[in-house]
Coordinates of C-alpha atoms and ligand atoms in Angstrom, one line a residue:
Chain K
X1 CA -0.3 0.1 0.0
X2 CA 1.3 3.2 -0.6
X3 CA 0.4 6.2 0.8
X4 CA 1.7 8.6 -1.9
X5 CA -0.8 7.0 -4.3
X6 CA -3.5 6.9 -2.4
X7 CA -3.0 11.0 -1.2
X8 CA -3.1 11.7 -5.2
X9 CA -6.4 9.3 -6.0
X10 CA -8.1 11.2 -2.6
X11 CA -7.5 14.6 -4.5
X12 CA -7.8 13.5 -7.1
X13 CA -12.0 14.0 -6.0
X14 CA -10.8 18.0 -5.9
X15 CA -8.4 20.0 -3.3
X16 CA -8.0 18.9 0.1
X17 CA -6.3 19.7 3.6
X18 CA -3.6 17.4 5.0
X19 CA -6.0 17.0 8.0
X20 CA -9.1 16.0 5.8
X21 CA -6.9 13.6 3.9
X22 CA -5.9 11.5 6.3
X23 CA -9.0 11.4 7.7
X24 CA -10.7 10.1 4.5
X25 CA -7.4 7.5 4.0
X26 CA -8.4 6.2 7.5
X27 CA -12.5 6.1 6.5
X28 CA -12.1 4.9 3.0
X29 CA -9.8 1.7 4.2
X30 CA -12.0 0.7 6.8
X31 CA -9.9 2.0 9.6
X32 CA -7.6 -1.4 8.7
X33 CA -4.6 1.3 8.3
X34 CA -4.1 4.3 10.6
X35 CA -2.5 7.0 9.6
X36 CA -0.6 10.0 11.5
X37 CA -0.6 13.1 10.8
X38 CA 3.4 13.5 10.1
X39 CA 3.0 10.7 7.5
X40 CA 0.3 12.5 6.1
X41 CA 2.4 16.2 5.5
X42 CA 5.6 14.7 5.1
X43 CA 4.5 12.7 2.1
X44 CA 2.4 15.5 0.4
X45 CA 6.1 17.5 1.3
X46 CA 7.7 15.1 -1.3
X47 CA 4.5 15.2 -3.6
X48 CA 4.8 18.9 -3.8
X49 CA 8.4 18.6 -4.5
X50 CA 7.9 16.0 -7.0
X51 CA 5.7 18.3 -8.8
X52 CA 2.7 16.0 -8.6
X53 CA 0.8 18.2 -6.1
X54 CA 0.7 21.7 -5.2
X55 CA -0.6 24.4 -2.5
X56 CA -0.9 27.7 -2.2
X57 CA 2.6 29.2 -1.2
X58 CA 1.1 32.3 0.3
X59 CA -1.7 30.9 2.7
X60 CA -0.7 30.2 5.9
X61 CA 0.9 26.7 6.4
X62 CA -1.1 25.2 9.3
X63 CA -3.3 21.9 9.1
X64 CA -6.1 24.0 6.6
X65 CA -3.6 24.6 3.9
X66 CA -5.4 22.9 0.4
X67 CA -3.5 20.5 -1.7
X68 CA -4.5 20.1 -5.3
X69 CA -2.9 17.4 -7.8
X70 CA -1.0 18.4 -10.5
X71 CA -1.4 17.2 -14.2
X72 CA 1.6 15.3 -14.1
X73 CA 0.3 13.9 -10.7
X74 CA -3.2 12.9 -12.1
X75 CA -1.2 11.1 -15.0
X76 CA 1.4 9.5 -12.2
X77 CA -1.8 8.3 -10.4
X78 CA -3.3 6.5 -13.9
X79 CA -0.2 4.7 -14.8
X80 CA 0.1 3.7 -10.8
X81 CA -3.4 2.0 -11.0
X82 CA -2.2 0.0 -14.5
X83 CA 1.6 -1.1 -13.3
X84 CA 0.6 -5.0 -12.0
X85 CA 1.4 -5.9 -8.0
X86 CA 4.6 -7.1 -7.3
X87 CA 4.2 -11.1 -8.2
X88 CA 7.8 -11.9 -9.4
X89 CA 9.7 -13.2 -6.5
X90 CA 7.7 -15.3 -3.8
X91 CA 8.0 -13.7 -0.6
X92 CA 10.4 -15.5 2.2
X93 CA 7.7 -16.2 4.3
X94 CA 8.2 -17.1 7.8
X95 CA 5.8 -20.2 8.4
X96 CA 7.2 -21.6 4.9
X97 CA 10.8 -21.2 6.7
X98 CA 9.7 -22.9 9.9
X99 CA 8.1 -25.9 8.5
X100 CA 10.7 -26.5 6.0
X101 CA 13.2 -26.4 8.9
X102 CA 11.0 -28.4 11.1
X103 CA 11.3 -31.3 8.7
X104 CA 15.2 -31.6 9.4
X105 CA 14.6 -31.0 13.0
X106 CA 14.5 -34.5 14.9
X107 CA 11.7 -35.1 17.3
X108 CA 9.7 -32.5 15.9
X109 CA 6.2 -33.5 15.0
X110 CA 5.4 -31.8 11.5
X111 CA 2.0 -32.5 11.4
X112 CA 1.4 -31.0 15.0
X113 CA 3.0 -27.8 14.1
X114 CA 1.2 -27.2 11.3
X115 CA -2.0 -27.2 13.0
X116 CA -0.7 -25.1 16.0
X117 CA 0.0 -22.7 13.1
X118 CA -3.4 -23.8 11.0
X119 CA -5.0 -22.9 14.2
X120 CA -3.9 -19.5 15.0
X121 CA -5.0 -18.7 11.6
X122 CA -8.5 -19.5 11.6
X123 CA -8.2 -17.1 15.2
X124 CA -7.2 -14.4 13.3
X125 CA -9.5 -15.3 10.2
X126 CA -12.4 -15.6 12.8
X127 CA -11.2 -12.0 14.3
X128 CA -11.4 -10.7 10.6
X129 CA -14.8 -12.2 9.7
X130 CA -16.7 -11.1 12.9
X131 CA -15.4 -7.3 11.6
X132 CA -17.0 -8.1 8.0
X133 CA -20.5 -9.1 9.7
X134 CA -20.4 -6.3 12.0
X135 CA -19.8 -4.0 9.1
X136 CA -23.0 -5.3 6.9
X137 CA -23.2 -5.2 3.9
X138 CA -22.7 -1.2 2.6
X139 CA -19.4 -0.9 4.5
X140 CA -17.6 -1.7 0.6
X141 CA -13.8 0.0 1.8
X142 CA -13.8 -2.1 4.8
X143 CA -14.8 -5.7 3.0
X144 CA -12.3 -5.1 0.5
X145 CA -9.7 -4.5 2.6
X146 CA -10.4 -7.4 4.8
X147 CA -11.6 -9.6 2.0
X148 CA -8.0 -9.3 0.8
X149 CA -6.7 -9.7 4.2
X150 CA -8.7 -13.4 4.5
X151 CA -8.2 -14.1 1.1
X152 CA -4.0 -13.9 1.5
X153 CA -4.3 -15.5 5.0
X154 CA -6.7 -18.4 3.8
X155 CA -4.2 -19.4 0.9
X156 CA -1.5 -19.5 3.4
X157 CA -4.1 -22.3 5.7
X158 CA -4.5 -23.7 2.0
X159 CA -0.9 -24.0 2.0
X160 CA -0.4 -25.5 5.3
X161 CA -3.3 -28.4 4.1
X162 CA -1.1 -29.0 0.9
X163 CA 2.2 -28.9 3.2
X164 CA 0.8 -31.4 5.5
X165 CA -0.9 -34.0 2.5
X166 CA 2.6 -34.3 0.9
X167 CA 4.3 -35.1 3.7
X168 CA 2.4 -37.9 4.3
X169 CA 2.9 -38.9 1.5
X170 CA 6.4 -38.6 1.7
X171 CA 8.1 -41.9 0.9
X172 CA 10.9 -43.0 3.9
X173 CA 13.0 -40.2 4.6
X174 CA 16.3 -42.5 4.1
X175 CA 15.2 -43.1 0.9
X176 CA 15.7 -39.1 0.5
X177 CA 19.5 -39.9 -0.8
X178 CA 18.4 -41.6 -3.9
X179 CA 16.1 -38.6 -5.1
X180 CA 17.6 -37.6 -8.2
X181 CA 19.0 -34.0 -8.4
X182 CA 16.4 -31.8 -9.3
X183 CA 17.1 -28.4 -11.0
X184 CA 18.8 -25.4 -9.1
X185 CA 15.9 -22.9 -7.9
X186 CA 17.8 -21.4 -5.0
X187 CA 19.1 -18.6 -7.1
X188 CA 15.4 -17.5 -7.6
X189 CA 13.1 -18.7 -5.3
X190 CA 12.8 -16.6 -2.0
X191 CA 15.5 -13.5 -3.3
X192 CA 13.3 -11.3 -2.6
X193 CA 13.2 -9.1 1.0
Chain L
X1 CA -25.5 -26.4 30.6
X2 CA -26.3 -28.8 27.8
X3 CA -26.7 -27.9 24.8
X4 CA -29.1 -29.0 21.7
X5 CA -26.6 -31.3 20.5
X6 CA -24.3 -33.7 22.7
X7 CA -22.2 -36.5 20.9
X8 CA -20.6 -38.8 23.9
X9 CA -17.9 -40.8 23.2
X10 CA -19.2 -41.7 19.3
X11 CA -17.6 -44.3 17.4
X12 CA -18.2 -45.3 14.1
X13 CA -16.8 -48.3 11.8
X14 CA -17.9 -49.0 8.2
X15 CA -17.4 -52.7 6.9
X16 CA -15.9 -55.6 8.3
X17 CA -12.6 -57.9 8.9
X18 CA -9.4 -56.3 7.2
X19 CA -11.9 -53.8 4.9
X20 CA -13.0 -51.9 8.3
X21 CA -12.9 -48.5 7.9
X22 CA -12.7 -46.7 11.3
X23 CA -14.3 -43.6 10.3
X24 CA -15.0 -41.9 13.9
X25 CA -13.4 -42.7 17.6
X26 CA -14.5 -41.1 20.7
X27 CA -16.0 -38.1 19.5
X28 CA -17.4 -35.5 22.0
X29 CA -18.5 -32.6 20.7
X30 CA -21.6 -29.9 22.2
X31 CA -23.6 -27.1 20.2
X32 CA -25.4 -25.0 22.0
X33 CA -28.5 -22.9 21.4
X34 CA -27.4 -19.7 19.5
X35 CA -23.5 -21.5 18.7
X36 CA -22.1 -21.8 15.1
X37 CA -19.6 -24.8 15.1
X38 CA -17.3 -25.4 12.4
X39 CA -15.9 -28.9 12.1
X40 CA -12.8 -28.7 9.8
X41 CA -10.5 -31.5 8.2
X42 CA -9.4 -32.9 5.4
X43 CA -11.4 -35.2 2.7
X44 CA -11.7 -38.7 4.1
X45 CA -11.4 -37.2 7.8
X46 CA -14.9 -38.2 8.9
X47 CA -16.5 -34.8 8.7
X48 CA -19.7 -36.2 6.7
X49 CA -20.2 -39.3 9.1
X50 CA -19.6 -36.9 12.2
X51 CA -23.0 -35.0 10.7
X52 CA -25.3 -37.7 9.8
X53 CA -24.9 -39.5 13.1
X54 CA -25.9 -36.4 14.5
X55 CA -28.7 -35.9 12.4
X56 CA -30.1 -39.3 12.9
X57 CA -29.7 -40.7 9.6
X58 CA -26.8 -43.0 10.4
X59 CA -26.8 -44.8 14.2
X60 CA -23.6 -44.7 16.1
X61 CA -21.6 -48.1 17.5
X62 CA -20.5 -46.8 20.5
X63 CA -21.3 -43.4 22.1
X64 CA -24.5 -41.5 22.8
X65 CA -26.1 -38.8 20.8
X66 CA -28.1 -36.5 22.4
X67 CA -30.6 -34.2 20.6
X68 CA -32.5 -31.4 22.5
X69 CA -31.7 -33.7 26.1
X70 CA -33.2 -36.5 24.0
X71 CA -31.1 -39.8 23.8
X72 CA -31.9 -41.0 19.9
X73 CA -31.1 -44.2 20.8
X74 CA -34.0 -44.6 23.3
X75 CA -36.2 -42.9 20.3
X76 CA -38.8 -45.1 18.0
X77 CA -37.8 -44.6 14.1
X78 CA -41.3 -42.4 13.6
X79 CA -40.0 -40.4 16.8
X80 CA -36.4 -39.8 15.3
X81 CA -38.1 -38.9 11.8
X82 CA -40.3 -36.5 13.6
X83 CA -37.2 -35.0 15.2
X84 CA -34.9 -34.9 11.7
X85 CA -38.1 -32.9 10.1
X86 CA -39.2 -30.6 13.1
X87 CA -35.9 -29.6 14.9
X88 CA -33.3 -30.5 12.6
X89 CA -32.4 -29.1 9.0
X90 CA -30.0 -30.8 7.4
X91 CA -27.7 -29.3 4.3
X92 CA -26.4 -32.4 2.1
X93 CA -23.4 -32.2 0.9
X94 CA -24.9 -33.6 -2.7
X95 CA -27.7 -31.1 -1.2
X96 CA -30.6 -34.1 -2.0
X97 CA -33.0 -31.9 -3.5
X98 CA -36.4 -34.6 -4.7
X99 CA -36.2 -34.6 -8.5
X100 CA -39.9 -34.7 -8.8
X101 CA -40.5 -31.3 -7.2
X102 CA -40.1 -27.6 -7.8
X103 CA -37.4 -25.7 -6.0
X104 CA -40.1 -24.0 -4.0
X105 CA -42.1 -27.1 -3.5
X106 CA -38.5 -29.0 -1.9
X107 CA -38.4 -26.1 0.1
X108 CA -42.1 -26.0 1.9
X109 CA -42.7 -29.9 1.9
X110 CA -41.5 -30.6 5.1
X111 CA -43.5 -27.8 6.5
X112 CA -46.5 -28.7 4.5
X113 CA -45.9 -32.7 6.1
X114 CA -45.4 -31.1 9.6
X115 CA -48.8 -29.7 9.2
X116 CA -48.6 -26.4 8.4
X117 CA -51.3 -25.1 5.9
X118 CA -50.0 -25.5 2.2
X119 CA -50.5 -21.3 2.0
X120 CA -48.4 -20.4 4.6
X121 CA -45.8 -22.9 3.7
X122 CA -45.5 -21.5 0.3
X123 CA -45.3 -18.1 1.6
X124 CA -43.1 -19.1 4.4
X125 CA -40.6 -20.8 1.5
X126 CA -41.0 -17.8 -0.9
X127 CA -39.5 -15.9 1.5
X128 CA -36.4 -18.3 2.1
X129 CA -35.4 -18.6 -1.5
X130 CA -35.6 -14.9 -1.6
X131 CA -33.6 -14.2 0.9
X132 CA -31.1 -16.7 -0.3
X133 CA -31.1 -14.8 -3.7
X134 CA -33.2 -17.6 -5.7
X135 CA -36.7 -16.6 -5.2
X136 CA -37.2 -16.3 -9.6
X137 CA -36.6 -20.1 -9.5
X138 CA -38.6 -21.3 -7.2
X139 CA -40.5 -22.6 -10.3
X140 CA -37.8 -24.8 -11.3
X141 CA -36.8 -28.2 -11.3
X142 CA -33.5 -29.0 -9.2
X143 CA -32.0 -30.7 -13.4
X144 CA -33.4 -27.1 -14.2
X145 CA -31.1 -25.5 -11.5
X146 CA -27.0 -24.7 -11.4
X147 CA -25.1 -26.2 -9.0
X148 CA -25.1 -22.8 -6.7
X149 CA -28.7 -22.3 -7.1
X150 CA -29.4 -26.0 -5.9
X151 CA -26.8 -25.6 -3.2
X152 CA -29.3 -22.2 -2.2
X153 CA -32.3 -24.0 -2.5
X154 CA -31.3 -26.8 -0.1
X155 CA -30.1 -24.3 2.4
X156 CA -33.1 -22.9 2.2
X157 CA -35.4 -25.6 3.1
X158 CA -32.8 -26.7 6.1
X159 CA -33.2 -22.9 7.8
X160 CA -37.3 -22.5 7.0
X161 CA -39.7 -23.5 10.2
X162 CA -38.8 -24.1 13.6
X163 CA -35.4 -25.6 13.3
X164 CA -33.6 -25.6 16.2
X165 CA -30.7 -27.8 15.1
X166 CA -29.2 -27.0 11.5
X167 CA -26.2 -29.3 10.6
X168 CA -24.8 -28.5 7.4
X169 CA -22.4 -30.3 4.7
X170 CA -20.1 -28.3 3.4
X171 CA -22.8 -25.3 2.9
X172 CA -21.2 -22.9 0.2
X173 CA -18.9 -25.4 -1.6
X174 CA -20.6 -25.0 -5.3
X175 CA -21.3 -21.4 -4.4
X176 CA -18.7 -18.1 -5.2
X177 CA -17.5 -16.1 -2.1
X178 CA -19.9 -13.7 -2.5
X179 CA -22.7 -15.9 -2.1
X180 CA -20.8 -17.8 0.2
X181 CA -20.7 -14.8 2.5
X182 CA -24.4 -14.3 1.7
X183 CA -25.0 -18.0 3.2
X184 CA -22.5 -17.5 6.4
X185 CA -24.6 -14.3 7.5
X186 CA -27.9 -16.3 7.0
X187 CA -26.5 -18.9 9.4
X188 CA -25.3 -16.3 11.7
X189 CA -28.8 -14.8 11.6
X190 CA -30.4 -18.6 12.8
X191 CA -28.0 -18.6 15.6
X192 CA -29.1 -15.2 16.7
X193 CA -32.3 -16.3 17.2
X194 CA -31.0 -19.4 19.2
X195 CA -30.5 -22.6 16.3
X196 CA -27.7 -24.4 17.3
X197 CA -25.8 -24.6 13.8
X198 CA -22.7 -27.2 13.1
X199 CA -20.9 -26.6 9.7
X200 CA -19.1 -29.2 8.0
X201 CA -16.3 -27.5 5.9
X202 CA -12.9 -28.1 4.6
X203 CA -12.6 -24.4 3.7
X204 CA -10.7 -21.8 6.8
X205 CA -12.6 -18.7 5.7
X206 CA -16.1 -20.6 5.6
X207 CA -14.6 -21.8 9.2
X208 CA -13.9 -18.7 10.1
X209 CA -17.3 -17.4 10.6
X210 CA -17.9 -19.6 13.5
X211 CA -17.9 -19.1 16.6
X212 CA -15.6 -22.7 17.7
X213 CA -13.8 -24.5 15.6
X214 CA -13.1 -28.1 15.7
X215 CA -10.2 -30.0 13.9
X216 CA -11.0 -33.3 12.7
X217 CA -8.2 -35.8 11.8
X218 CA -8.5 -39.4 11.1
X219 CA -11.8 -39.5 12.7
X220 CA -10.5 -37.7 15.8
X221 CA -10.6 -34.7 17.2
X222 CA -7.3 -33.8 17.2
X223 CA -7.4 -29.5 18.2
X224 CA -9.6 -26.9 18.9
X225 CA -9.6 -23.1 18.8
X226 CA -10.0 -21.1 21.9
X227 CA -12.9 -18.8 22.8
X228 CA -13.7 -16.3 20.2
X229 CA -11.3 -13.5 19.8
X230 CA -13.1 -10.1 19.1
X231 CA -12.1 -8.0 16.2
X232 CA -10.5 -6.3 18.2
X233 CA -7.9 -8.5 18.7
X234 CA -6.4 -7.8 15.4
X235 CA -3.1 -6.3 15.4
X236 CA -3.8 -3.1 13.3
X237 CA -0.8 -3.0 10.9
X238 CA 0.5 0.8 10.0
X239 CA 0.3 1.8 6.5
X240 CA 3.7 2.0 4.9
X241 CA 4.7 4.9 2.8
Ligands
ATP1 N1 -20.9 -46.1 3.7 C1 -19.7 -46.2 4.1 N2 -19.1 -47.4 3.7 C2 -17.9 -47.6 4.3 N3 -17.2 -46.5 4.0 C3 -17.8 -45.5 4.6 C4 -19.0 -45.4 3.8 N4 -19.3 -43.7 4.2 C5 -18.1 -43.0 4.5 N5 -17.5 -44.3 4.8 C6 -15.6 -43.9 4.7 O1 -15.5 -43.5 6.0 C7 -14.6 -42.1 5.7 C8 -14.9 -41.3 6.3 O2 -15.8 -40.6 5.5 P1 -16.6 -39.2 5.4 O3 -17.7 -39.2 4.2 O4 -17.1 -38.9 6.6 O5 -15.7 -37.7 5.1 P2 -15.7 -36.5 5.1 O6 -14.6 -35.9 5.9 O7 -17.0 -36.1 5.2 O8 -14.8 -36.5 3.5 P3 -14.7 -35.1 1.9 O9 -14.2 -34.2 2.4 O10 -14.1 -35.9 1.1 O11 -16.4 -35.4 2.2 C9 -14.0 -42.0 4.6 O12 -12.9 -42.7 4.9 C10 -14.9 -43.0 3.9 O13 -14.8 -43.8 2.8
MG2 MG1 -17.8 -35.0 3.3

């Protein structure tokens, strides 16, 4: 989530002052992403320096100072909206590493470890689902943000299910030595972060 | 406090000799009025078996099943059939709609069998179909419905009337996520009215609508979630610029 582009999007509706930008940002993301006022002003300063927003120089510099999006800012916003998300390199997920490591550590029951993480995931997801239930069906901003988080956690939970099923079918660990060499992925997988 | 549904040390096997499948062992499970309990587990872990036993459609080999405080083993077959019709709403994994009846008739029939006037039963059926967004398919026969529509008709049939226990087997398996969420909101609303609900699923997102999640593996309960945390338990991640 880039605050820069979120502020540009809010300004694309018309001029606004900093304090209001912070409030609108929070309201529209269902208050899941709080943003402090300092962060709003630093980002606005950088946007102004880059010529993407402008303000009235003569007006006072207090919280009521209005900002407007410039033509360059509008162009930047539209370019960013169409730029693909970073799906290239898989992130080095902590949970993936824990499960991988657990398969190597003696006397660790991997299925049990997987269940511990699955339970935590479902408990976190339950808090999000409760948020969704309380929100009702009209609060689209909140629902979209919560859905995204639920799908992300759901993907991790499905990965755990798959990992458990794979490890169940795993041949005798002593047979691992005879597994043919596989192409080296090490340079690529998990390169990011 | 006693539950609407109580299972005590329930076991069930299928087949004999070397082909025996031990589908369930030592299952203890309670669902209170107003509570939604999810049963999560991989394929073949015994979820549907557990639900059919809870719904008195099959008999446990060992242990006791109590519905609204009554031990189902002591009831006559007729009494069990009445209990299923009157108190238990059941959503089958394969929907189990009657092919010769329209969607609306599938929903209203159990109410009519239970003595409700046809007109009132039809009105109740229509309201339930409407809430699930399939009112415009009321006159269609099951083979004229899409998989997701059939599923919603099956749910309407289970939630209609004054049931105290809802048993649902993968209730949103054929639905996209927005329609699936609609079904979960409907089930949660039933719970708020005091219905006890047991929902079987292998889907973590669905299970996360429950008050409590019970994890099944190889016919045993291996784990369960702790008491439901509220949304305030969420750690608020801060935005990055
Ligand atoms: N009528 C039957 N006769 C013999 N075996 C059965 C019968 N019903 C179920 N089983 C076996 O009992 C076990 C549990 O089956 P069950 O249908 O309860 O699984 P499930 O958790 O619902 O799986 P799924 O997610 O695939 O629906 C399986 O191994 C299944 O093959
Ligand atoms: Mg099943």
